[in-house]
């Protein structure tokens, strides 16, 4: 056996010895610990005190016991595709390491350093023993939780036992399988251990955050998950956590830029247990589930730390390196800590020059829904497994349905066509590993193990937004791949989007575009608010008891019902604005007709019964009406919050259906009274050009607005006297009609004369190539299209410009 000692090989690193007293983030390699700790400490990041047992110590244990050849022999006929083969060989290697004699000098070094912690925190100080494998936390590959972590360890005997088990966990079944897949030599990789003072998150909260959007790969987003108790609950996916999105660019400018908040169910939490069982899981009281487990200020602190950690690792790597970070809040002191960080390895390695879209061609019976992981679609026969000891029942290509997963499930996860779990969020084990494997998963699908039938074909669809759906049957779908390096775009005409779905924003924003020419608020109100704004303003006077009960359920936790409307609307707008930042996002004020408003909860009490709502109480006429003014004030507050509080000044405002110049002036006056004044902080106002009067008086509208957006649908309808919902009149005409084109040509001419921006919103340019050519010739500034037509139409316009 080679002569080795703990002192000779620096197998123990006390954090103060590497340049810091109160911080410890340990990855697979320890060579740059001192520089890293000092850099992060100077930036104000707090991490538990402790010491590191280096990867050299792991190799020292194997060499001291002389068991490397035995390990090689045991693994010589390894077959990871055979679950029984994998299990038996993994168990034999782990037993070999657990029974190996532990070097006395290493034992002494561990005990001596634990005594240092005892001097600081008292006898039997509680510590976390965390492992980090050099093949687990590389920038190129990372499966979460391959090696074991032990919480609430007290005393030297328990500590040494935990360290021994950490070393043995180098050969868990999932770790062996992973290294085989990655072609890593089993004896070349190492494992380091950190021994950290426990953060009392059992009395506080904990979670995981990523410095990149985990589903779209959007680099300007930080995703934070949070739940009560010790962090293993979030990592395992045993609870569906609270979810926060923070926008990095405006955060760095000093804005409190939380652009989205979603309340999780948080049904259970992990607490300290007894001496025989270190942790226990208990139910979270109902009142605590109904509120966020950390404050907005704490979310922002974590987000700032995430940017610092990302910057450090990116500087070391010499390129952008997003991070996967675990954090904890001490419930006794209220302090926040970072407990672990590793490179994110899925989205950061994705080929950004290829757009891949999965399209479901037919919908079936919806069985369950939850958080979508990835954007793919998977089909297969369901295999419901509630305990990992039954994973040998799983067959390649099955859809795995279970309560939650942990690292023991990984050997079958990699052969699944899709994964569905009852519990968990976007940072749970099931989500992280599914992402790594490129397998669609629906997590937090409540009741999935009960509601999905066993051994039946299902389709798991993650292509319809952030809500993943499981349909009965094997449904047809197609895959569309677009190489962006072959895309040509026009140089004179901007190509913008028509968009209004916040959950798709981070993905769609990566299609080459010049911003959003029409951001609709209607989807946000229908999907996230669902309540008529006047029913919230006049909540005590809502006469329908059924509507009032629905309002109470949706607005739980809001004493001020109006604040619910402002919060939800501002987060929806902010998500879209953040996704496209710094590109312009023109938000059209709500343009529901009275019949559409009436369908909102409590709406019938506040809406007139109009014979022709298409030309009734809508747009500017509604906003300036004293009856509706209190509701319009809420909309203004939401927009002001997005621009002034969150710093998303790329948001511009568009006023629809403005019949007269006087109406336009009145709307601008009301908005100024709400803190939205034209020209202040770069705020611009556009008017929809969709009524003939907008064209006839374009020079007058140009005096009070910064630009026009041609609404070709309504302009066609009102020019030709059509009911656009009537199929019988469809033959009369469309945007390509000469009368409509003359009006469009006139307003473009006036806009250019008065140096006002002018664009068009609608599918006419993509439906009618000659209409697109007409717009380019007339000098339109921008054309806004639905996302699915933007690339093809853009290439067509680029060819027209060359002509």
Short mmCIF file of C-alpha atoms in Angstrom, two decimals, residues 265-546:
data_model
loop_
_atom_site.label_atom_id
_atom_site.label_comp_id
_atom_site.label_asym_id
_atom_site.label_seq_id
_atom_site.Cartn_x
_atom_site.Cartn_y
_atom_site.Cartn_z
CA UNK A 265 -49.47 23.20 -2.30
CA UNK A 266 -46.61 22.44 0.16
CA UNK A 267 -48.59 19.61 1.80
CA UNK A 268 -45.69 18.14 3.77
CA UNK A 269 -42.39 19.27 5.28
CA UNK A 270 -39.32 17.50 6.69
CA UNK A 271 -38.28 18.20 10.30
CA UNK A 272 -35.62 16.98 12.72
CA UNK A 273 -36.38 13.51 14.01
CA UNK A 274 -35.07 11.36 16.87
CA UNK A 275 -31.62 9.90 17.47
CA UNK A 276 -32.64 6.67 15.72
CA UNK A 277 -34.34 8.44 12.80
CA UNK A 278 -32.69 11.76 12.00
CA UNK A 279 -35.59 13.30 10.08
CA UNK A 280 -39.37 12.95 9.91
CA UNK A 281 -42.08 14.15 7.52
CA UNK A 282 -45.19 15.92 8.82
CA UNK A 283 -48.24 17.59 7.28
CA UNK A 284 -48.17 21.37 6.83
CA UNK A 285 -51.13 23.20 8.45
CA UNK A 286 -53.71 24.44 5.96
CA UNK A 287 -53.20 28.13 6.85
CA UNK A 288 -49.48 27.86 6.08
CA UNK A 289 -50.09 26.17 2.74
CA UNK A 290 -52.18 29.15 1.64
CA UNK A 291 -49.30 31.63 1.94
CA UNK A 292 -45.83 31.91 0.43
CA UNK A 293 -43.14 30.42 2.65
CA UNK A 294 -40.57 33.18 2.01
CA UNK A 295 -40.97 36.93 1.54
CA UNK A 296 -40.39 38.89 -1.65
CA UNK A 297 -37.31 40.44 -0.06
CA UNK A 298 -35.88 36.97 0.62
CA UNK A 299 -36.63 35.94 -2.97
CA UNK A 300 -34.66 38.95 -4.20
CA UNK A 301 -31.75 38.19 -1.86
CA UNK A 302 -31.54 34.66 -3.23
CA UNK A 303 -31.77 35.93 -6.80
CA UNK A 304 -28.90 38.38 -6.25
CA UNK A 305 -26.79 35.58 -4.79
CA UNK A 306 -27.60 33.41 -7.80
CA UNK A 307 -26.28 36.10 -10.14
CA UNK A 308 -23.07 36.41 -8.10
CA UNK A 309 -22.50 32.63 -8.07
CA UNK A 310 -23.22 32.42 -11.80
CA UNK A 311 -20.80 35.27 -12.52
CA UNK A 312 -18.06 33.59 -10.47
CA UNK A 313 -18.36 30.23 -12.20
CA UNK A 314 -18.68 31.91 -15.60
CA UNK A 315 -15.46 33.86 -15.00
CA UNK A 316 -13.65 30.67 -13.99
CA UNK A 317 -15.01 28.79 -17.03
CA UNK A 318 -14.40 31.65 -19.47
CA UNK A 319 -17.98 31.45 -20.77
CA UNK A 320 -21.55 31.69 -19.51
CA UNK A 321 -22.21 28.95 -16.95
CA UNK A 322 -25.72 28.81 -15.42
CA UNK A 323 -25.94 27.26 -11.96
CA UNK A 324 -28.14 24.84 -10.02
CA UNK A 325 -28.14 26.02 -6.39
CA UNK A 326 -29.61 24.73 -3.11
CA UNK A 327 -30.48 27.22 -0.35
CA UNK A 328 -31.94 27.22 3.15
CA UNK A 329 -33.53 29.71 5.56
CA UNK A 330 -32.79 29.29 9.26
CA UNK A 331 -36.11 29.58 11.06
CA UNK A 332 -34.42 30.44 14.38
CA UNK A 333 -32.31 33.36 13.14
CA UNK A 334 -34.14 34.30 9.92
CA UNK A 335 -30.82 34.11 8.03
CA UNK A 336 -30.55 32.81 4.47
CA UNK A 337 -27.77 30.41 3.38
CA UNK A 338 -26.43 28.78 0.23
CA UNK A 339 -25.68 25.12 0.94
CA UNK A 340 -24.68 23.73 -2.45
CA UNK A 341 -24.05 24.79 -6.06
CA UNK A 342 -23.34 22.87 -9.24
CA UNK A 343 -23.35 23.77 -12.95
CA UNK A 344 -26.64 23.42 -14.82
CA UNK A 345 -25.98 20.99 -17.65
CA UNK A 346 -29.12 20.66 -19.77
CA UNK A 347 -30.26 24.01 -21.13
CA UNK A 348 -26.77 25.51 -21.06
CA UNK A 349 -25.58 22.80 -23.48
CA UNK A 350 -28.56 23.00 -25.83
CA UNK A 351 -28.01 23.93 -29.47
CA UNK A 352 -29.55 27.38 -29.62
CA UNK A 353 -29.43 27.41 -33.42
CA UNK A 354 -32.11 24.73 -33.78
CA UNK A 355 -35.76 25.30 -32.85
CA UNK A 356 -37.61 22.08 -32.10
CA UNK A 357 -41.39 22.12 -31.81
CA UNK A 358 -43.63 19.19 -30.86
CA UNK A 359 -47.18 19.61 -32.17
CA UNK A 360 -50.09 17.50 -30.90
CA UNK A 361 -52.36 16.84 -33.87
CA UNK A 362 -55.36 15.56 -31.93
CA UNK A 363 -56.59 15.94 -28.35
CA UNK A 364 -58.05 13.09 -26.34
CA UNK A 365 -59.59 12.54 -22.92
CA UNK A 366 -57.64 14.54 -20.32
CA UNK A 367 -56.64 12.34 -17.38
CA UNK A 368 -54.45 14.66 -15.26
CA UNK A 369 -52.37 17.82 -15.57
CA UNK A 370 -49.44 19.36 -13.72
CA UNK A 371 -46.19 21.24 -14.32
CA UNK A 372 -44.71 20.57 -17.76
CA UNK A 373 -41.03 19.61 -17.84
CA UNK A 374 -39.53 20.18 -21.26
CA UNK A 375 -41.56 20.78 -24.42
CA UNK A 376 -41.76 17.28 -25.90
CA UNK A 377 -44.51 14.68 -26.29
CA UNK A 378 -44.17 11.05 -25.22
CA UNK A 379 -46.45 8.05 -25.67
CA UNK A 380 -46.41 4.61 -24.09
CA UNK A 381 -48.08 2.08 -21.82
CA UNK A 382 -48.52 3.21 -18.22
CA UNK A 383 -46.59 1.47 -15.47
CA UNK A 384 -47.69 2.62 -12.01
CA UNK A 385 -45.00 1.99 -9.39
CA UNK A 386 -45.35 3.30 -5.85
CA UNK A 387 -42.12 1.91 -4.38
CA UNK A 388 -38.63 1.69 -5.90
CA UNK A 389 -38.30 -1.94 -4.83
CA UNK A 390 -40.71 -2.80 -7.66
CA UNK A 391 -38.80 -1.04 -10.43
CA UNK A 392 -37.87 -4.36 -12.00
CA UNK A 393 -41.50 -4.49 -13.24
CA UNK A 394 -40.77 -1.59 -15.58
CA UNK A 395 -40.21 -2.16 -19.30
CA UNK A 396 -38.39 0.04 -21.79
CA UNK A 397 -40.74 2.55 -23.44
CA UNK A 398 -43.31 2.52 -20.61
CA UNK A 399 -44.66 5.74 -19.09
CA UNK A 400 -43.55 5.82 -15.45
CA UNK A 401 -46.33 6.96 -13.10
CA UNK A 402 -45.38 7.33 -9.43
CA UNK A 403 -45.81 9.57 -6.39
CA UNK A 404 -42.30 11.00 -6.66
CA UNK A 405 -38.84 9.79 -7.64
CA UNK A 406 -35.46 9.78 -5.96
CA UNK A 407 -32.04 8.76 -7.30
CA UNK A 408 -32.85 5.04 -6.89
CA UNK A 409 -35.30 5.36 -9.78
CA UNK A 410 -32.77 6.61 -12.33
CA UNK A 411 -31.95 3.23 -13.94
CA UNK A 412 -35.56 2.95 -15.18
CA UNK A 413 -36.13 6.67 -15.76
CA UNK A 414 -33.62 6.61 -18.59
CA UNK A 415 -35.62 3.95 -20.47
CA UNK A 416 -39.04 5.59 -19.94
CA UNK A 417 -40.90 7.33 -22.76
CA UNK A 418 -42.33 9.82 -20.27
CA UNK A 419 -42.68 10.37 -16.50
CA UNK A 420 -45.67 11.51 -14.42
CA UNK A 421 -45.55 12.21 -10.66
CA UNK A 422 -48.20 13.10 -8.06
CA UNK A 423 -45.94 15.60 -6.32
CA UNK A 424 -43.02 17.89 -7.09
CA UNK A 425 -42.15 21.11 -8.87
CA UNK A 426 -39.81 22.17 -11.67
CA UNK A 427 -36.73 21.67 -9.48
CA UNK A 428 -37.68 18.26 -8.07
CA UNK A 429 -35.57 15.18 -8.72
CA UNK A 430 -38.03 13.88 -11.33
CA UNK A 431 -37.94 17.21 -13.20
CA UNK A 432 -34.16 17.61 -13.15
CA UNK A 433 -33.41 14.06 -14.32
CA UNK A 434 -36.16 14.09 -16.97
CA UNK A 435 -34.67 17.30 -18.33
CA UNK A 436 -31.20 15.74 -18.37
CA UNK A 437 -32.53 12.69 -20.22
CA UNK A 438 -34.64 14.71 -22.67
CA UNK A 439 -37.81 12.90 -21.59
CA UNK A 440 -41.15 14.74 -21.22
CA UNK A 441 -42.46 14.76 -17.67
CA UNK A 442 -45.51 16.10 -15.87
CA UNK A 443 -44.77 16.71 -12.18
CA UNK A 444 -47.13 17.81 -9.43
CA UNK A 445 -50.00 16.06 -11.27
CA UNK A 446 -52.23 15.61 -8.24
CA UNK A 447 -53.82 12.16 -8.03
CA UNK A 448 -51.95 10.77 -11.06
CA UNK A 449 -51.33 7.37 -9.45
CA UNK A 450 -55.08 7.08 -8.77
CA UNK A 451 -56.56 8.66 -11.87
CA UNK A 452 -54.34 7.19 -14.58
CA UNK A 453 -55.31 3.58 -15.42
CA UNK A 454 -52.52 0.97 -15.25
CA UNK A 455 -51.11 -0.74 -18.35
CA UNK A 456 -53.02 1.52 -20.76
CA UNK A 457 -51.64 3.69 -23.60
CA UNK A 458 -51.37 7.39 -22.78
CA UNK A 459 -49.90 10.52 -24.35
CA UNK A 460 -47.85 12.82 -22.13
CA UNK A 461 -47.86 16.30 -23.70
CA UNK A 462 -45.55 19.11 -22.55
CA UNK A 463 -45.87 21.18 -25.75
CA UNK A 464 -48.92 23.26 -24.78
CA UNK A 465 -47.31 25.69 -22.35
CA UNK A 466 -46.23 25.37 -18.73
CA UNK A 467 -49.16 23.05 -17.95
CA UNK A 468 -48.33 19.46 -18.87
CA UNK A 469 -51.23 17.18 -19.77
CA UNK A 470 -51.73 13.41 -19.81
CA UNK A 471 -54.28 12.22 -22.37
CA UNK A 472 -55.82 8.78 -22.72
CA UNK A 473 -54.65 6.84 -25.76
CA UNK A 474 -51.78 7.01 -28.21
CA UNK A 475 -52.39 10.36 -29.91
CA UNK A 476 -50.69 11.47 -33.16
CA UNK A 477 -48.11 14.27 -33.05
CA UNK A 478 -45.39 15.70 -35.25
CA UNK A 479 -41.97 17.25 -34.66
CA UNK A 480 -40.84 20.36 -36.50
CA UNK A 481 -37.14 21.33 -36.48
CA UNK A 482 -35.90 24.67 -37.82
CA UNK A 483 -32.25 25.58 -38.28
CA UNK A 484 -31.91 29.27 -37.41
CA UNK A 485 -28.59 29.72 -39.19
CA UNK A 486 -30.48 29.32 -42.49
CA UNK A 487 -33.08 31.96 -41.62
CA UNK A 488 -32.93 35.31 -43.46
CA UNK A 489 -34.73 38.32 -42.00
CA UNK A 490 -35.81 41.65 -43.50
CA UNK A 491 -33.61 44.65 -42.71
CA UNK A 492 -36.05 47.52 -43.25
CA UNK A 493 -39.29 46.03 -41.94
CA UNK A 494 -39.41 44.88 -38.32
CA UNK A 495 -41.05 41.51 -37.68
CA UNK A 496 -42.85 41.51 -34.34
CA UNK A 497 -45.18 39.09 -32.61
CA UNK A 498 -48.81 38.98 -31.65
CA UNK A 499 -48.68 37.36 -28.24
CA UNK A 500 -50.50 37.07 -24.91
CA UNK A 501 -49.67 33.77 -23.18
CA UNK A 502 -47.23 34.31 -20.28
CA UNK A 503 -46.38 30.64 -19.75
CA UNK A 504 -45.07 30.35 -23.31
CA UNK A 505 -43.21 33.66 -23.33
CA UNK A 506 -39.68 32.48 -22.44
CA UNK A 507 -39.76 29.82 -25.14
CA UNK A 508 -41.40 31.88 -27.89
CA UNK A 509 -39.15 34.90 -27.28
CA UNK A 510 -36.20 32.89 -28.62
CA UNK A 511 -37.67 32.80 -32.12
CA UNK A 512 -35.87 35.58 -34.04
CA UNK A 513 -38.07 38.68 -33.66
CA UNK A 514 -38.06 42.43 -33.09
CA UNK A 515 -40.36 42.45 -30.08
CA UNK A 516 -44.10 42.25 -29.49
CA UNK A 517 -46.28 44.49 -31.60
CA UNK A 518 -49.50 43.37 -29.90
CA UNK A 519 -49.41 41.95 -26.35
CA UNK A 520 -52.94 40.96 -25.41
CA UNK A 521 -54.12 41.19 -21.81
CA UNK A 522 -57.27 39.15 -22.42
CA UNK A 523 -55.63 35.75 -21.95
CA UNK A 524 -54.14 36.84 -18.61
CA UNK A 525 -57.56 37.91 -17.37
CA UNK A 526 -59.37 34.80 -18.63
CA UNK A 527 -56.76 32.33 -17.34
CA UNK A 528 -55.27 33.89 -14.21
CA UNK A 529 -57.81 36.40 -12.90
CA UNK A 530 -61.16 35.04 -14.15
CA UNK A 531 -63.10 37.70 -12.22
CA UNK A 532 -64.74 40.86 -13.57
CA UNK A 533 -62.71 43.83 -12.23
CA UNK A 534 -65.85 45.66 -11.07
CA UNK A 535 -66.83 42.58 -9.04
CA UNK A 536 -63.55 43.04 -7.16
CA UNK A 537 -63.98 46.82 -6.83
CA UNK A 538 -67.54 46.35 -5.55
CA UNK A 539 -66.96 43.04 -3.76
CA UNK A 540 -69.34 43.74 -0.82
CA UNK A 541 -72.15 44.45 -3.29
CA UNK A 542 -71.78 41.33 -5.48
CA UNK A 543 -75.30 39.94 -5.51
CA UNK A 544 -74.69 36.42 -6.82
CA UNK A 545 -73.70 34.17 -3.91
CA UNK A 546 -72.24 31.56 -6.23
#
